[in-house]
Coordinates of C-alpha atoms in Angstrom, one line a residue:
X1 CA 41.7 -15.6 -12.3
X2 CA 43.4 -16.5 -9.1
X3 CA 43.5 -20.6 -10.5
X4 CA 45.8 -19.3 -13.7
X5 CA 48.4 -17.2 -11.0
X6 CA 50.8 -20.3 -11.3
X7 CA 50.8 -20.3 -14.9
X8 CA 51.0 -15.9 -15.4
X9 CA 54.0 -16.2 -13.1
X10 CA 55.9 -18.2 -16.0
X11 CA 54.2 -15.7 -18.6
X12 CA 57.5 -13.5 -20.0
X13 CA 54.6 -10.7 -20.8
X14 CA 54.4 -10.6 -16.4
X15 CA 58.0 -11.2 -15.7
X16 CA 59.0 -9.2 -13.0
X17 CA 55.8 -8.2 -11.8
X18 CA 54.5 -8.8 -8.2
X19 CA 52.0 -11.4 -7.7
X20 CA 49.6 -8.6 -6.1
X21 CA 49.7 -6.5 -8.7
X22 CA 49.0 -9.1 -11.0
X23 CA 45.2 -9.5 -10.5
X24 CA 44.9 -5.8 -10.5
X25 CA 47.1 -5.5 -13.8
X26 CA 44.3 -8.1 -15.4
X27 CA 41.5 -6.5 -14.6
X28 CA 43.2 -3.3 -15.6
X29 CA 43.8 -4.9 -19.2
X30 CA 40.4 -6.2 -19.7
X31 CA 41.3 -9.8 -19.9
X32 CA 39.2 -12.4 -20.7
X33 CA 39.7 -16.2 -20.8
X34 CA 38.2 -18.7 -23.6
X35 CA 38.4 -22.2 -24.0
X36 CA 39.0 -24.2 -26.9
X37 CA 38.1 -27.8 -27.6
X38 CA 40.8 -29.9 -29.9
X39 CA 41.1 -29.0 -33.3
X40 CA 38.8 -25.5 -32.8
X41 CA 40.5 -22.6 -34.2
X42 CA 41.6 -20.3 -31.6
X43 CA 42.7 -17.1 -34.2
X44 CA 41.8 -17.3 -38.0
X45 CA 43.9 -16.3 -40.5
X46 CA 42.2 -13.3 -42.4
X47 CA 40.8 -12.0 -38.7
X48 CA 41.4 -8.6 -37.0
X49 CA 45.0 -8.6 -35.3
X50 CA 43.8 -7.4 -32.3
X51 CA 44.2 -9.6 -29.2
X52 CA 47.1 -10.5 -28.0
X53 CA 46.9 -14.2 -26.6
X54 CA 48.4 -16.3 -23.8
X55 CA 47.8 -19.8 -23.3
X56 CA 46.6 -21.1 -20.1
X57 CA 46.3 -24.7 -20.7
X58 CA 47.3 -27.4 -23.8
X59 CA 48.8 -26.8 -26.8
X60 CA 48.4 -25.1 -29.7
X61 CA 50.0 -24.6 -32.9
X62 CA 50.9 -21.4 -35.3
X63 CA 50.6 -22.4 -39.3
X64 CA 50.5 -20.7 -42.2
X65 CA 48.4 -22.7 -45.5
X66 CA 49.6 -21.6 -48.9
X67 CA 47.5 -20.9 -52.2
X68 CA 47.4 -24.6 -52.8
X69 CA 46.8 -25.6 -49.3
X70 CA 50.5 -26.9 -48.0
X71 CA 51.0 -26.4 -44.4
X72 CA 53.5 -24.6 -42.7
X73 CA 54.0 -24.8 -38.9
X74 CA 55.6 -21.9 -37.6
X75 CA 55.7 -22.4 -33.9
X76 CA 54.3 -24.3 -31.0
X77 CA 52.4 -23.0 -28.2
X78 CA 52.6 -24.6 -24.4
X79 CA 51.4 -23.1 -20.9
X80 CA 52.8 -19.2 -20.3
X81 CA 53.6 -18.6 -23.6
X82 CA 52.2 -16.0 -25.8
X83 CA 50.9 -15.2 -29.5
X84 CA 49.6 -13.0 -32.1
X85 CA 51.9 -10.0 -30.2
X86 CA 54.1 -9.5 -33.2
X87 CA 50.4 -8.9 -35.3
X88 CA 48.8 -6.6 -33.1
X89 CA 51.0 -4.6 -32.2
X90 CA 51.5 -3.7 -35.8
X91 CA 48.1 -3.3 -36.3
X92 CA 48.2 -5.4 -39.6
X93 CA 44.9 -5.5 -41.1
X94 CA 44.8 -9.2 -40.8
X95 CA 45.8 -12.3 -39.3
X96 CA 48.4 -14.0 -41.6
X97 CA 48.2 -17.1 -39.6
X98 CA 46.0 -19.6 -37.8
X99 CA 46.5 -20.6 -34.7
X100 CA 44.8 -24.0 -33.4
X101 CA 44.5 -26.2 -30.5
X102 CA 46.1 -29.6 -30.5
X103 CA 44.3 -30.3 -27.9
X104 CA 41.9 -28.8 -25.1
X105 CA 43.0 -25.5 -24.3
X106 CA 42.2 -22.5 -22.1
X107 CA 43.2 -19.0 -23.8
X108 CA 43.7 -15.7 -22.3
X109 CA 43.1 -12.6 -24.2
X110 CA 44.2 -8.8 -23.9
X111 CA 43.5 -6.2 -26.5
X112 CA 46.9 -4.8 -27.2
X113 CA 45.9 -1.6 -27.4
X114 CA 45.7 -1.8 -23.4
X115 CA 49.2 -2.5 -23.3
X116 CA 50.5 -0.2 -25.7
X117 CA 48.7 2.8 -24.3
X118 CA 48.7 3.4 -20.8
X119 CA 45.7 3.5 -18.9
X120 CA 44.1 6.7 -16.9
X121 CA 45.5 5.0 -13.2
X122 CA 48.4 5.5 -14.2
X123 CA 49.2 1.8 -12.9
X124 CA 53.5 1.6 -11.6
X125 CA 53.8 -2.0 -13.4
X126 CA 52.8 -0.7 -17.0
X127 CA 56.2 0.6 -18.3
X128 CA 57.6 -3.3 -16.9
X129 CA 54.7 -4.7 -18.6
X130 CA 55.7 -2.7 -22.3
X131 CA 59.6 -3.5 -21.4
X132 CA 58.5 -7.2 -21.4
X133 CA 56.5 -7.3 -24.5
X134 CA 59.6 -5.7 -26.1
X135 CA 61.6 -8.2 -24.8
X136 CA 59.2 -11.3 -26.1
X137 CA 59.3 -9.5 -29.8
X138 CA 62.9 -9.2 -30.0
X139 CA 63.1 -13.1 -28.8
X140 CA 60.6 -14.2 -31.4
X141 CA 62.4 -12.3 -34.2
X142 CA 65.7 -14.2 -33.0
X143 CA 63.7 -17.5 -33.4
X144 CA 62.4 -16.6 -36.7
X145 CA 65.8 -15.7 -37.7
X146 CA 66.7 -19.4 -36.5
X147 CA 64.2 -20.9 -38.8
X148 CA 65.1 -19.3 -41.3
X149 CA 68.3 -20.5 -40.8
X150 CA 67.0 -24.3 -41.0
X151 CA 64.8 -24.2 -43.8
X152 CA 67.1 -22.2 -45.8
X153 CA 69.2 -25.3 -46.7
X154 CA 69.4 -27.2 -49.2
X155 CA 68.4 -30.8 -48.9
X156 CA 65.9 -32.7 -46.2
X157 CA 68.9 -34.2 -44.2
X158 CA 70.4 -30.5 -44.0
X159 CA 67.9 -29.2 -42.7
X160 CA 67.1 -32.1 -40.5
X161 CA 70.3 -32.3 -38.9
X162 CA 70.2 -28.4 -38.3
X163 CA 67.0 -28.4 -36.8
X164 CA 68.5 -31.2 -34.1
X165 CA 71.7 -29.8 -33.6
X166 CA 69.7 -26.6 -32.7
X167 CA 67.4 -28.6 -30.4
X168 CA 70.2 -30.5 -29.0
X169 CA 71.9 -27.2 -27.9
X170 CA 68.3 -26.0 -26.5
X171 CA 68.8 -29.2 -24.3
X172 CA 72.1 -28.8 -23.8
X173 CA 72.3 -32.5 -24.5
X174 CA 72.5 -34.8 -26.9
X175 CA 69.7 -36.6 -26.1
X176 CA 66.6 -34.6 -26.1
X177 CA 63.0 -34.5 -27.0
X178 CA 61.4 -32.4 -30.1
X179 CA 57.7 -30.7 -29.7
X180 CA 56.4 -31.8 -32.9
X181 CA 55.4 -35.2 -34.3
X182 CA 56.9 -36.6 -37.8
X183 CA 54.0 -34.8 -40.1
X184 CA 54.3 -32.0 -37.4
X185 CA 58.5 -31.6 -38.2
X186 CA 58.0 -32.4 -42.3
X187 CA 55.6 -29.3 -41.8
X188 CA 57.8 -27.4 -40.0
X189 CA 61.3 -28.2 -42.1
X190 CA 59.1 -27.4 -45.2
X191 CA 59.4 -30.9 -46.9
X192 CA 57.8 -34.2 -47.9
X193 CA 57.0 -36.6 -44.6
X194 CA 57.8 -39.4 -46.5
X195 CA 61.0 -38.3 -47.6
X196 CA 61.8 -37.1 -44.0
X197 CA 61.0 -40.7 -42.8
X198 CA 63.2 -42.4 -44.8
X199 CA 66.4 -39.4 -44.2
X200 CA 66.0 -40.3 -40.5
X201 CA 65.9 -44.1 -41.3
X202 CA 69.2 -43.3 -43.4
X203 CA 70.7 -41.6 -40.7
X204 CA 70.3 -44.1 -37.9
X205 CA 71.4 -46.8 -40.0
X206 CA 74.9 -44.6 -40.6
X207 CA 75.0 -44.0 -36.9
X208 CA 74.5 -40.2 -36.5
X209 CA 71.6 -40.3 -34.7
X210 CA 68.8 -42.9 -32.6
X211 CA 65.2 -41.8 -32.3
X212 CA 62.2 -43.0 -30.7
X213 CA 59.2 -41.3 -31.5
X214 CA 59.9 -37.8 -30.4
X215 CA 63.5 -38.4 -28.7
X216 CA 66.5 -37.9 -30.5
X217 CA 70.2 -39.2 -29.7
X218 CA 72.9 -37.4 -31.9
X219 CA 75.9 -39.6 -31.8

């Protein structure tokens, strides 16, 4: 466990928490560590919501396939963050999502149970640790609101030129880089990729915006 201690410090689930009482809290929690190879499915859709997750190393991805099979990417995981919380801890039958691995990955898993419910020791860093999960809900449900927010309009350049100025605000510049990759953003925005190739094509030819690959300029 003491190899992943750089990444648990970014983790928002241990914020606040002393580095020596971080082992302890682990082992207190029953965590365990998986890894993943690209591709592998790391949490199936139709699965217990159980475990909490928090991901070590690579990328993975959140989607959600419809009745006839179109993808929707919901989020993106990278090192330190965490998923499934908003699941488990309200102990839904099911999954409603898949989550994946983009590319290698190492996973960490805690039974949320363990956090909701403290343990007989009686442990001084639980009530931090439940404050923090709180916290990372409350942030989540702020980002859903946000996509909500993109995908709600109308047309493929709306929603577009939302999701950038959002991004660009992130950055807090006006050049910046996006996490997802054109079929990755079509996904995400809800909409055709082809049609999204040729509103970004559209847009740098009318000089609101330069891209290269996953960099944007807003101009």
């Amino acid at each position: 466990m003491k190899k992943y201690l750089p990444v648990l410090r970014k983790c928002p689930l241990f914020r606040h928490i002393a580095e020596e009482d971080l082992l302890r809290m682990l082992d207190c929690l029953g965590a365990r560590i998986a890894a993943f190879d690209k591709k592998y499915t790391i949490l199936a859709e139709g699965r217990p919501a159980k475990y909490i997750g928090i991901l070590l190393s690579g990328s993975a991805q959140l989607s959600r396939v419809d009745y006839y099979g179109n993808r929707s990417i919901l989020s993106k995981a990278e090192p330190a963050d965490i998923f499934g919380e908003a699941f488990a801890c309200a102990e839904v039958a099911s999954l409603p999502v898949t989550v994946i691995a983009d590319e290698p990955c190492e996973v960490m898993f805690i039974d949320s149970m363990h956090i909701l419910h403290t343990c007989a020791n009686g442990c001084g860093f639980h009530q931090q640790l439940i404050f923090n999960l709180m916290k990372d809900l409350a942030e989540k449900n702020l980002a859903l609101h946000q996509k909500i927010q993109i995908t709600s309009q109308r047309s493929t350049r709306d929603k577009l030129m939302t999701y950038l100025q959002l991004q660009a605000q992130k950055a807090d510049s006006s050049t910046f880089s996006i996490p997802l990759d054109r079929q990755e953003l079509a996904d995400y925005l809800k909409v055709d990729r082809s049609g999204l190739s040729a509103e970004i094509s559209k847009l740098r030819r009318e000089g609101v915006l330069e891209s290269h690959r996953k960099t944007f300029t807003l101009l």
